[in-house]
CSV table of C-alpha atoms in Angstrom, one decimal:
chain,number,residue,atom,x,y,z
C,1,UNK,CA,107.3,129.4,107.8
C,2,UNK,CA,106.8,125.8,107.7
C,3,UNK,CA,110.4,123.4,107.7
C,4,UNK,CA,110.3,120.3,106.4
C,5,UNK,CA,110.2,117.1,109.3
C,6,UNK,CA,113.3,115.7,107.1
C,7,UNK,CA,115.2,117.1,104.5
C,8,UNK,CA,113.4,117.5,101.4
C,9,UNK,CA,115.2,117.4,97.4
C,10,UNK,CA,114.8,119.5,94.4
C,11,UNK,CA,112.2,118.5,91.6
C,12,UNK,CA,114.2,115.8,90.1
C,13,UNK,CA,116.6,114.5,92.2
C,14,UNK,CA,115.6,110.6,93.2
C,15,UNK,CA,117.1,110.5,96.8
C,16,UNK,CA,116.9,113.3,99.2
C,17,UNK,CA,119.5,115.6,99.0
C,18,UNK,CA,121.3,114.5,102.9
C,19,UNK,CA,120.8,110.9,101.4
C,20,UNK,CA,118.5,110.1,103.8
C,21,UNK,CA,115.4,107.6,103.1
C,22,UNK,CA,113.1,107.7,105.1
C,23,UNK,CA,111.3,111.3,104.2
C,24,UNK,CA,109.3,113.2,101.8
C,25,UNK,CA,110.6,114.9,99.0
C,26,UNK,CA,108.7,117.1,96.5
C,27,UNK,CA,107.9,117.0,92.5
C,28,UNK,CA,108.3,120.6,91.1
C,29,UNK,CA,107.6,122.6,94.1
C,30,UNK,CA,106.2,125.9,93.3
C,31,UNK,CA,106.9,128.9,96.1
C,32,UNK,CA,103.8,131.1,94.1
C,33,UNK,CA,101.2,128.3,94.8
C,34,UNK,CA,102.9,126.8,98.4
C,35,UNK,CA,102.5,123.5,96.5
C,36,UNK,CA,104.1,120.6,94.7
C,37,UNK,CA,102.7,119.0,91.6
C,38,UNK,CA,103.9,115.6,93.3
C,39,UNK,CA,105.3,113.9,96.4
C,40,UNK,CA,107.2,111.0,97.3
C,41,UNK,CA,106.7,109.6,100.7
C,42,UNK,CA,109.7,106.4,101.9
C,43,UNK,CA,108.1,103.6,102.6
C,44,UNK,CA,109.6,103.3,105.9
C,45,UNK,CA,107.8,106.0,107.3
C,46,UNK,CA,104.2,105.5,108.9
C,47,UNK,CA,101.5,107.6,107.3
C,48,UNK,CA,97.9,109.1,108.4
C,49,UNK,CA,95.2,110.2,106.8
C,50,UNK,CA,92.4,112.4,108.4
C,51,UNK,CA,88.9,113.2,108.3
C,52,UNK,CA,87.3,115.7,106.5
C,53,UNK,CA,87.6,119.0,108.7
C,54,UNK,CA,85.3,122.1,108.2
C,55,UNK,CA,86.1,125.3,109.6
C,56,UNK,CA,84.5,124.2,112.9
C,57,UNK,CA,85.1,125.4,116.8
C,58,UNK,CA,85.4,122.9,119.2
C,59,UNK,CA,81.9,123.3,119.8
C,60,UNK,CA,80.5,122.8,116.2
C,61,UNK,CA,79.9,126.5,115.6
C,62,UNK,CA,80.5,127.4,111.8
C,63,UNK,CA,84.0,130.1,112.2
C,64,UNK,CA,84.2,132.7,109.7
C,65,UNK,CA,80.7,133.1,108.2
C,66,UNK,CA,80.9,134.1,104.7
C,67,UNK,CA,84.5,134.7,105.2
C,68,UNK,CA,86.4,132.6,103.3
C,69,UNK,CA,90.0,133.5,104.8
C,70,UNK,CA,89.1,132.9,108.2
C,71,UNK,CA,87.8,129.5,107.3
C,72,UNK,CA,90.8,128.7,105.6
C,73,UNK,CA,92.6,129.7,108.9
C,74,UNK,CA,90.3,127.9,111.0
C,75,UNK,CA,90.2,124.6,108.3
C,76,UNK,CA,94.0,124.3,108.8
C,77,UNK,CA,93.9,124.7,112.2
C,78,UNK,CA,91.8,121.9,112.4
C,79,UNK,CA,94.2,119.6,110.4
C,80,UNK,CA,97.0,120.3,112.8
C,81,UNK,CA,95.2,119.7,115.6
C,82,UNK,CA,94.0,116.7,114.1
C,83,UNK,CA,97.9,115.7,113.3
C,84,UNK,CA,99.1,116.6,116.6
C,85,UNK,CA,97.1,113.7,117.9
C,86,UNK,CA,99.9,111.6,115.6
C,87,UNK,CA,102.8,113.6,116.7
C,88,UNK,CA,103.0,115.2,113.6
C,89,UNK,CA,102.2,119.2,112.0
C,90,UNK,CA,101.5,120.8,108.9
C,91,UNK,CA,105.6,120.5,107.9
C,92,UNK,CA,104.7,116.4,107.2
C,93,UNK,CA,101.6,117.5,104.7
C,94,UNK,CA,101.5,115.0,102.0
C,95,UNK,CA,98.4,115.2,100.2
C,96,UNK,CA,95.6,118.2,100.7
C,97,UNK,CA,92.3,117.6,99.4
C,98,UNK,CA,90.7,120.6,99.1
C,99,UNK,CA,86.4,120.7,98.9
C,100,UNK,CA,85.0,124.3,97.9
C,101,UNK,CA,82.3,126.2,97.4
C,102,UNK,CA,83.5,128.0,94.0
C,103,UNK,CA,86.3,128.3,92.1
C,104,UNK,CA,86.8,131.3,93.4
C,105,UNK,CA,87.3,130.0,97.0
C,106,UNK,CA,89.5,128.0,95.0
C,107,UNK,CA,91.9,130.7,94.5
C,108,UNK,CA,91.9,132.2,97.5
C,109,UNK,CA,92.8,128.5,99.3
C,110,UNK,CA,95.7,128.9,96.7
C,111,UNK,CA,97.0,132.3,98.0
C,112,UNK,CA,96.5,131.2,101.0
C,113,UNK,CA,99.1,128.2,100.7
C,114,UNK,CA,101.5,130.4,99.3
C,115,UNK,CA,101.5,132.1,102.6
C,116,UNK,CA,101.8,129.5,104.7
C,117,UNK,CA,103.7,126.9,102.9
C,118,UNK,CA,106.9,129.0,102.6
C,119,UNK,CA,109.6,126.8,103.6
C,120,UNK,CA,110.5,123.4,101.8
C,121,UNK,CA,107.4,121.5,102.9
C,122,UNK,CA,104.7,122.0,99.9
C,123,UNK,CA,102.3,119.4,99.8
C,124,UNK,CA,100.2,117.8,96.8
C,125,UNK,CA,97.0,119.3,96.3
C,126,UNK,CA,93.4,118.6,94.9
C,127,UNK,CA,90.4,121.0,94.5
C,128,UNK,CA,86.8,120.1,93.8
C,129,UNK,CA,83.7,122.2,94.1
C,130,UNK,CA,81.0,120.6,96.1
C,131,UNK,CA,78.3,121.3,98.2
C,132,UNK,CA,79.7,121.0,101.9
C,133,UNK,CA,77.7,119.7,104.8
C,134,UNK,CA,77.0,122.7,106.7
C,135,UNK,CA,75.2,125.6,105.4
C,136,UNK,CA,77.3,128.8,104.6
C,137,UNK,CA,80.2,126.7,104.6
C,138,UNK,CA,83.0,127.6,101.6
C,139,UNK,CA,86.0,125.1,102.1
C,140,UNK,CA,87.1,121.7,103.9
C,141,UNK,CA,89.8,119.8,103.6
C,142,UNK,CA,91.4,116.2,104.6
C,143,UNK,CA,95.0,115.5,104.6
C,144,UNK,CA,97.6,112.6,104.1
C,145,UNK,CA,100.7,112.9,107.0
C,146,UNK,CA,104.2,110.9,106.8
C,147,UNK,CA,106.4,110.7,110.0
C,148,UNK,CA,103.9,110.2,112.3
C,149,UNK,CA,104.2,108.5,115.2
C,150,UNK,CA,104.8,104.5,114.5
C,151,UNK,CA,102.4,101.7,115.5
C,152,UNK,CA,102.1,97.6,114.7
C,153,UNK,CA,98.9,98.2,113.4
C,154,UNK,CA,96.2,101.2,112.2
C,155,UNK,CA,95.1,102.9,115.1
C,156,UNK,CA,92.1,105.3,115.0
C,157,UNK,CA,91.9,108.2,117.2
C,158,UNK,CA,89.7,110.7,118.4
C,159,UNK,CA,90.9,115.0,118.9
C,160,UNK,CA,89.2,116.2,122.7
C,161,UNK,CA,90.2,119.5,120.9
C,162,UNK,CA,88.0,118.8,117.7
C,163,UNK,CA,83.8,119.0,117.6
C,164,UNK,CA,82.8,115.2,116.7
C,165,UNK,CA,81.5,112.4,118.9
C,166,UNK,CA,83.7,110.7,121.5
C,167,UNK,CA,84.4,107.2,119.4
C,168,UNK,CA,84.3,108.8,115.5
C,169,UNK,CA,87.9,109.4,114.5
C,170,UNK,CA,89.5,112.6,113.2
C,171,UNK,CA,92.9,110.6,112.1
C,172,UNK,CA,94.1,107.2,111.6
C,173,UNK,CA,97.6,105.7,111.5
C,174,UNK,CA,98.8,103.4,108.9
C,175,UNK,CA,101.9,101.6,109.5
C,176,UNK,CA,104.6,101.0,107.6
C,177,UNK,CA,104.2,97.5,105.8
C,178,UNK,CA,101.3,97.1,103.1
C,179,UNK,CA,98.5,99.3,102.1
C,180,UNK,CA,95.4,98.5,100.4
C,181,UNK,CA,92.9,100.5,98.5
C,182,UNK,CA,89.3,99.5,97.6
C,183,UNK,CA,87.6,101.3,94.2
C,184,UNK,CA,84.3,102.7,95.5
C,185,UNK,CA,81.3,100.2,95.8
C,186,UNK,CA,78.0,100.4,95.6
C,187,UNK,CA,74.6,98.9,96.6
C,188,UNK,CA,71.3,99.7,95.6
C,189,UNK,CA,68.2,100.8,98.0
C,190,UNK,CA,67.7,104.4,99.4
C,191,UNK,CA,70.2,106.8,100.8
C,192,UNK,CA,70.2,105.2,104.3
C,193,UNK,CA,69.6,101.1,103.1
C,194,UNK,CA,72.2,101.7,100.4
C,195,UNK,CA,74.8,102.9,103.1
C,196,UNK,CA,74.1,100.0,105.3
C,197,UNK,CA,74.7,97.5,102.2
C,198,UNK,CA,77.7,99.2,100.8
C,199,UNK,CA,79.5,99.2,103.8
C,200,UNK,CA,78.8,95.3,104.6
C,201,UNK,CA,80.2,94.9,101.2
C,202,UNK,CA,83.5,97.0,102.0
C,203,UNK,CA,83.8,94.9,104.6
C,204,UNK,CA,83.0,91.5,102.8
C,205,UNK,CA,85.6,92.8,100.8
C,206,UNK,CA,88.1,93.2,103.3
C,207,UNK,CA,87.1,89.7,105.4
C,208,UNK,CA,88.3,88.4,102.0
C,209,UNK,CA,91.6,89.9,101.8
C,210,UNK,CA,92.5,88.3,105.4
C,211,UNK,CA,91.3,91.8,107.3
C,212,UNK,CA,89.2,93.3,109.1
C,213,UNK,CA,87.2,96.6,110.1
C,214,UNK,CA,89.9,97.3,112.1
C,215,UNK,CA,92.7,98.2,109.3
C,216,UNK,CA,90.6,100.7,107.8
C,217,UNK,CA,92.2,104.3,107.6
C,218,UNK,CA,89.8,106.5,106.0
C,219,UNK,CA,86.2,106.1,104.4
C,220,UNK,CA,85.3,108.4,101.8
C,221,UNK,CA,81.6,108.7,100.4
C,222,UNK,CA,80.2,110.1,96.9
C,223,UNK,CA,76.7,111.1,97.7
C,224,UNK,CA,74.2,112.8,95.7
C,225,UNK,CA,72.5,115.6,98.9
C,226,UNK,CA,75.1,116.6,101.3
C,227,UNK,CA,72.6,117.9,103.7
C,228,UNK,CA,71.8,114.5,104.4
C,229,UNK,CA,75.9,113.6,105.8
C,230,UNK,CA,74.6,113.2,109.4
C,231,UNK,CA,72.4,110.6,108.4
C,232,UNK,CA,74.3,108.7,106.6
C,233,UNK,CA,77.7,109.1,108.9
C,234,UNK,CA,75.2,107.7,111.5
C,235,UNK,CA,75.0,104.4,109.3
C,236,UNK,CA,78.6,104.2,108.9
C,237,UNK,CA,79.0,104.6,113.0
C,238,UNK,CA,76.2,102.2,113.7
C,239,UNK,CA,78.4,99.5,110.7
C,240,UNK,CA,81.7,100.0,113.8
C,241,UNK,CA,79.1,99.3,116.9
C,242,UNK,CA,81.6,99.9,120.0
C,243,UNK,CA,84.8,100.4,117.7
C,244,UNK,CA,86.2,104.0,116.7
C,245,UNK,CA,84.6,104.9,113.4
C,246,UNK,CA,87.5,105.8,111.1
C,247,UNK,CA,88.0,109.1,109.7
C,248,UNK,CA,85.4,109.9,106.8
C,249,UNK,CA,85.1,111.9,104.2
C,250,UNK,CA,82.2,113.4,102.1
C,251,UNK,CA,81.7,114.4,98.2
C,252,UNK,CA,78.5,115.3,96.5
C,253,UNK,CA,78.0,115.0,93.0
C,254,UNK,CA,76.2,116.9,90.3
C,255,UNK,CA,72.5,116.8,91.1
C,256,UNK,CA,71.5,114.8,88.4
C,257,UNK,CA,73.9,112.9,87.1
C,258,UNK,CA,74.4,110.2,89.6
C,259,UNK,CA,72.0,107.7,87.7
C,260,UNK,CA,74.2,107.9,84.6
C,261,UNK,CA,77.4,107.2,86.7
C,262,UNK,CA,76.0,104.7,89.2
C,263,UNK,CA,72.5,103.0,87.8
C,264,UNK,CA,72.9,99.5,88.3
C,265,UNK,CA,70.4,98.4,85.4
C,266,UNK,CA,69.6,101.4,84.2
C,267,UNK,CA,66.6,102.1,86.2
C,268,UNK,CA,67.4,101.4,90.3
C,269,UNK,CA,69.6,104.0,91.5
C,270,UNK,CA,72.6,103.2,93.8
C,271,UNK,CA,72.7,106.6,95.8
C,272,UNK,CA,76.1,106.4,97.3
C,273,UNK,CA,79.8,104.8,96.0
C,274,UNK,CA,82.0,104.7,99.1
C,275,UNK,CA,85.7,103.3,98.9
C,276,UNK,CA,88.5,102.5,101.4
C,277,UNK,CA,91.9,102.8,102.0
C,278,UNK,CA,93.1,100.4,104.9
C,279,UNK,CA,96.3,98.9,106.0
C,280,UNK,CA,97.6,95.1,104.8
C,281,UNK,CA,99.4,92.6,106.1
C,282,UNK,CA,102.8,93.5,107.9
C,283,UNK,CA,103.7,89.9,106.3
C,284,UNK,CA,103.4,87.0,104.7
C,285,UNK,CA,104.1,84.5,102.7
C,286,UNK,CA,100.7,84.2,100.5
C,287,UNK,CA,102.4,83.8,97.2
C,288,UNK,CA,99.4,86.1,95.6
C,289,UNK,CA,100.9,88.8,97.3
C,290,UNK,CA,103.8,89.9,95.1
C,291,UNK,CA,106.2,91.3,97.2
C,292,UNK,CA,107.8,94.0,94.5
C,293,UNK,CA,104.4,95.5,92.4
C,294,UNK,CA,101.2,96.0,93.4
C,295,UNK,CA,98.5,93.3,93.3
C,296,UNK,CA,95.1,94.1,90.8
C,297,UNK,CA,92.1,92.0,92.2
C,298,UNK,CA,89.1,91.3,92.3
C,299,UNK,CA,86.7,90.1,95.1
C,300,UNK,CA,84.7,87.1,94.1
C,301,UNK,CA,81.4,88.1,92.9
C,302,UNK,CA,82.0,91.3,92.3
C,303,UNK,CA,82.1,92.7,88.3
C,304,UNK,CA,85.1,93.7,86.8
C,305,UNK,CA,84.9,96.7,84.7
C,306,UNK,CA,87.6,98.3,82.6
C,307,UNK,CA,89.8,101.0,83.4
C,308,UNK,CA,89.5,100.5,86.6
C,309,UNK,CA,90.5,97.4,89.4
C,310,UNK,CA,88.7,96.4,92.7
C,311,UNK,CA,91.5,96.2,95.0
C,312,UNK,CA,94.8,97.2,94.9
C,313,UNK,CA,97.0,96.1,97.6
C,314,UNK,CA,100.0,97.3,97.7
C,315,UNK,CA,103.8,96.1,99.6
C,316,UNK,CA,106.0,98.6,101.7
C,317,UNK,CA,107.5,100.9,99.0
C,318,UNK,CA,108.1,104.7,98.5
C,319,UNK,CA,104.6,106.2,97.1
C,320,UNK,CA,104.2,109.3,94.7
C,321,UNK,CA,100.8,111.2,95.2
C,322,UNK,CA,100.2,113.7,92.8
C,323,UNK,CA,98.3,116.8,93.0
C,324,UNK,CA,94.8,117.0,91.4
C,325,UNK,CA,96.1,117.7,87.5
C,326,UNK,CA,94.7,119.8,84.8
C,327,UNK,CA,94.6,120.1,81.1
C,328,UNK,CA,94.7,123.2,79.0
C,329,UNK,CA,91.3,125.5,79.7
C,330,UNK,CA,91.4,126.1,75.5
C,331,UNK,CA,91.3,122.8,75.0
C,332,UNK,CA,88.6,120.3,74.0
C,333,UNK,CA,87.7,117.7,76.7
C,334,UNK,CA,90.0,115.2,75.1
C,335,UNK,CA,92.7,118.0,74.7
C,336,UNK,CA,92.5,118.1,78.5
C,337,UNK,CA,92.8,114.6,79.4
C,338,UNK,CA,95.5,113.9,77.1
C,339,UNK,CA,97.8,117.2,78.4
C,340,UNK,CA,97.0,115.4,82.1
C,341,UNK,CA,98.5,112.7,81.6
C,342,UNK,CA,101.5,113.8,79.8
C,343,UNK,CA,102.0,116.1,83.0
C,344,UNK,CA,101.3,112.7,85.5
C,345,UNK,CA,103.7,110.9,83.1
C,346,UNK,CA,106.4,113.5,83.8
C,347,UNK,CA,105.8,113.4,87.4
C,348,UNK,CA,105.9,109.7,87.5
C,349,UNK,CA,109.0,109.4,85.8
C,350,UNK,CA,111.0,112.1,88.0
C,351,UNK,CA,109.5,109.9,91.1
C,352,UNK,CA,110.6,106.9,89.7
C,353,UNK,CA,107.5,105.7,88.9
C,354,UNK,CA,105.5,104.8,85.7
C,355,UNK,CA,101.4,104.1,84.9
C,356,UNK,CA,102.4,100.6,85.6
C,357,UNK,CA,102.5,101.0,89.5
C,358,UNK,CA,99.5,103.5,90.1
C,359,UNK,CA,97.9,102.1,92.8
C,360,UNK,CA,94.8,104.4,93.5
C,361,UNK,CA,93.1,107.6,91.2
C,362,UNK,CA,90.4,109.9,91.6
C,363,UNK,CA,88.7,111.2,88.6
C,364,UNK,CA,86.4,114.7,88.8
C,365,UNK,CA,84.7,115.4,85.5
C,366,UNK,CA,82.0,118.0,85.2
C,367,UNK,CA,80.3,116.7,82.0
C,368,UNK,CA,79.7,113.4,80.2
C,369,UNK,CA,82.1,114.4,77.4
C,370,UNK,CA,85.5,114.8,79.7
C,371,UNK,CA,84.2,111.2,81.3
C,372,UNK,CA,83.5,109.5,78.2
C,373,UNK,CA,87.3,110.9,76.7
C,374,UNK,CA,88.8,109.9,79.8
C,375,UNK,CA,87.3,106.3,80.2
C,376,UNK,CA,88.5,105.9,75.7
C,377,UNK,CA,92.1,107.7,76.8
C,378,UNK,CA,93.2,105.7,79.8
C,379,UNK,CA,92.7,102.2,78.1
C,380,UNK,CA,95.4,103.0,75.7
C,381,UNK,CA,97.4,104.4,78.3
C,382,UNK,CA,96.8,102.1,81.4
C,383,UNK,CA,97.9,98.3,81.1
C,384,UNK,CA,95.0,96.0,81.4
C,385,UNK,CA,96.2,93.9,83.9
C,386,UNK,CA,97.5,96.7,86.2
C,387,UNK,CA,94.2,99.1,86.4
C,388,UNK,CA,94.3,101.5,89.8
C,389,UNK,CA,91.8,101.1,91.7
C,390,UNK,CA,89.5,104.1,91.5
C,391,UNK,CA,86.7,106.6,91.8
C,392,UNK,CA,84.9,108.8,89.2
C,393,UNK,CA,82.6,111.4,90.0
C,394,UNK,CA,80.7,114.1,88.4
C,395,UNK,CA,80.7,117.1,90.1
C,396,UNK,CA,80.0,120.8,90.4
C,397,UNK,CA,83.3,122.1,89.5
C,398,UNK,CA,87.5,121.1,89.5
C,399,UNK,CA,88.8,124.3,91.1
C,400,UNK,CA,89.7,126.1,87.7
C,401,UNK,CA,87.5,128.2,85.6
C,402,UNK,CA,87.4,126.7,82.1
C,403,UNK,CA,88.6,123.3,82.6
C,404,UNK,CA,86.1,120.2,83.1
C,405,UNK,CA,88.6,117.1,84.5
C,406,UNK,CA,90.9,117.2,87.5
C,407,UNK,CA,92.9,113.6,88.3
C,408,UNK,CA,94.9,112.5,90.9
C,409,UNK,CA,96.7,109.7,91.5
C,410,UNK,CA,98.7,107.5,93.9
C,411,UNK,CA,101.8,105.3,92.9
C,412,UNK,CA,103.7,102.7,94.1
C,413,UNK,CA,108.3,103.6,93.7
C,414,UNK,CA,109.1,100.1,92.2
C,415,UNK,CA,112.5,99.5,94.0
């Protein structure tokens, strides 16, 4: 059994039920599934986000071959090892993403959670089939932490107990203060040149905003061959020279599809999106930095495109993160985005939230008709000045048989 670092409240309560603030508390936790279809972090509390973790050994050797629990056991494992480096454990989960093989690995990640998330820690989580990096490999995971151990600024570090290179990180610390996340970019070229150019743009990005390579948390990469990860992790390392590459994470999409989603003109291909989330400023007194939403920008030179925003920075508040949310498998694709977001509505409201303070989403669709419904469904929803920042990918599956969207989100508490 797993107890909860702080003590945690009841689906709709708004405080934690000891009053105190600074915790997590969970949005209708379910003790069949091990999960919660939403969690609220205090903004006072310093938060981490990891790599993407594969049911590795220490030495790189694949655990578990074509058996799925004992790469579930040896996924998780991972993760805590990964969160002991930040004086944290499994009990201060916020957010699990979950990458499988099937839908049917899917299922079993889910009883697996029920198993191991028994007590009042049940974190938020998000499936999506994809092709992993490793051959005959059926899950992965990365994970969002609160309570960890506090620093003045992100700090990336590196697991000795984890398989990975001496300066690429497994977690990274965000303080407590603001948080930023960048929509996914791209740049056109081949796999490799596209890499180097996105990621000089990220940074561009970030110089803009007053920050640096340092602040970043987490990269995360849409891809359309995942055999090819090494390759382009090694172009993300060589971006960080001498500095600790921050944890990264890997998606492919449907073989296919990526020239619909990320053509640049219709005929030059941009091979890989890759966003950011990074810490802010602790302070300051730049009057574009509202101190009580979150800011929607746009880097100079960069395209706006609706439904979505560039940059979203966001001050020290609580934050909801919801679990990757489906729609009805009977109904039509814009059936399913519309019963989504009458469930994220109701999980905003009982975190004190609303769509006006989402700060970050992540969109799997698994045919052109879910993402076309979803891009007409969220205009009338969203408010046009306060777009999340966000990525959109096509992919092989959502983690449910029948259903062809998943979403997610991230929100900003007002106070």
């Amino acid at each position: 059994m797993l107890t909860a670092c702080t003590q945690k409240n009841s689906d709709t309560d708004e405080k934690s039920a000891d009053g105190n603030e600074e915790s997590i508390r969970y949005i209708e936790p379910n003790a069949a599934t091990g999960t919660s279809m939403g969690t609220v972090v205090s903004g006072k509390l310093p938060l981490a986000h990891t790599g993407q973790f594969l049911a590795l050994d220490k030495d790189g050797k694949l655990v578990g071959t074509d058996n799925t629990g004992q790469q579930i056991q040896q996924v998780l494992k991972n993760v805590r090892l990964a969160l002991t480096e930040v004086g944290a454990g499994l009990e201060n989960l916020v957010k699990l993403n979950v990458y499988v093989a099937s839908n049917e690995v899917a299922e079993q990640v889910r009883t697996y959670f029920a198993d191991t998330f028994t007590g009042e820690a049940k974190p938020a989580v998000s499936f999506v089939v994809t092709k992993l990096p490793r051959q005959k490999a059926l899950v992965a995971m990365d994970a969002v932490a609160a309570g960890v151990e506090a620093r003045d600024q992100s700090e990336v570090l590196h697991a000795d107990s984890l398989y990975g290179v001496p300066n690429r990180g497994h977690v990274a610390i965000l303080p407590v203060g603001e948080r930023v996340y960048l929509s996914g970019q791209v740049d056109p070229g081949d796999l490799l040149t596209a890499t180097r150019g996105t990621i000089e743009s990220l940074h561009g990005t970030l110089a803009y905003l007053g920050l640096s390579a340092e602040d970043v948390a987490q990269v995360k990469a849409y891809l359309p061959d995942a055999s090819r990860v090494d390759e382009v992790e090694k172009v993300i390392a060589e971006y960080y020279r001498e500095k600790p590459v921050p944890p990264v994470v890997f998606v492919e999409w449907s073989e296919g599809d990526y020239l619909r989603y990320l053509s640049t003109d219709g005929e030059k291909a941009t091979p890989i999106e890759i966003s950011l989330i990074t810490s802010g400023k602790a302070s300051t007194e730049d009057t574009t930095y509202a101190r009580d939403s979150p800011n929607y920008l746009t880097y100079p030179g960069l395209t706006d495109y609706p439904g979505y925003s560039r940059i979203v920075t966001v001050p020290q508040a609580d934050l909801v993160y919801t679990s990757g949310l489906y729609g009805g498998p009977s109904r039509d694709a814009a059936g399913q985005v519309q019963d989504i977001f009458r469930k994220m509505k109701d999980i905003l409201k009982k975190a004190g939230s609303d769509f006006d303070h989402l700060v970050k989403g992540t969109y799997y669709v698994t045919g052109e008709e879910s993402s076309d419904k979803l891009g007409d469904i969220r205009k009338d929803l969203f408010n046009p000045d306060r777009f999340p920042a966000s990525d959109k990918m096509p992919v092989r599956g959502v983690g449910e048989k029948e259903v062809t969207i998943t979403i997610e989100m991230v929100g900003m508490v007002p106070k």
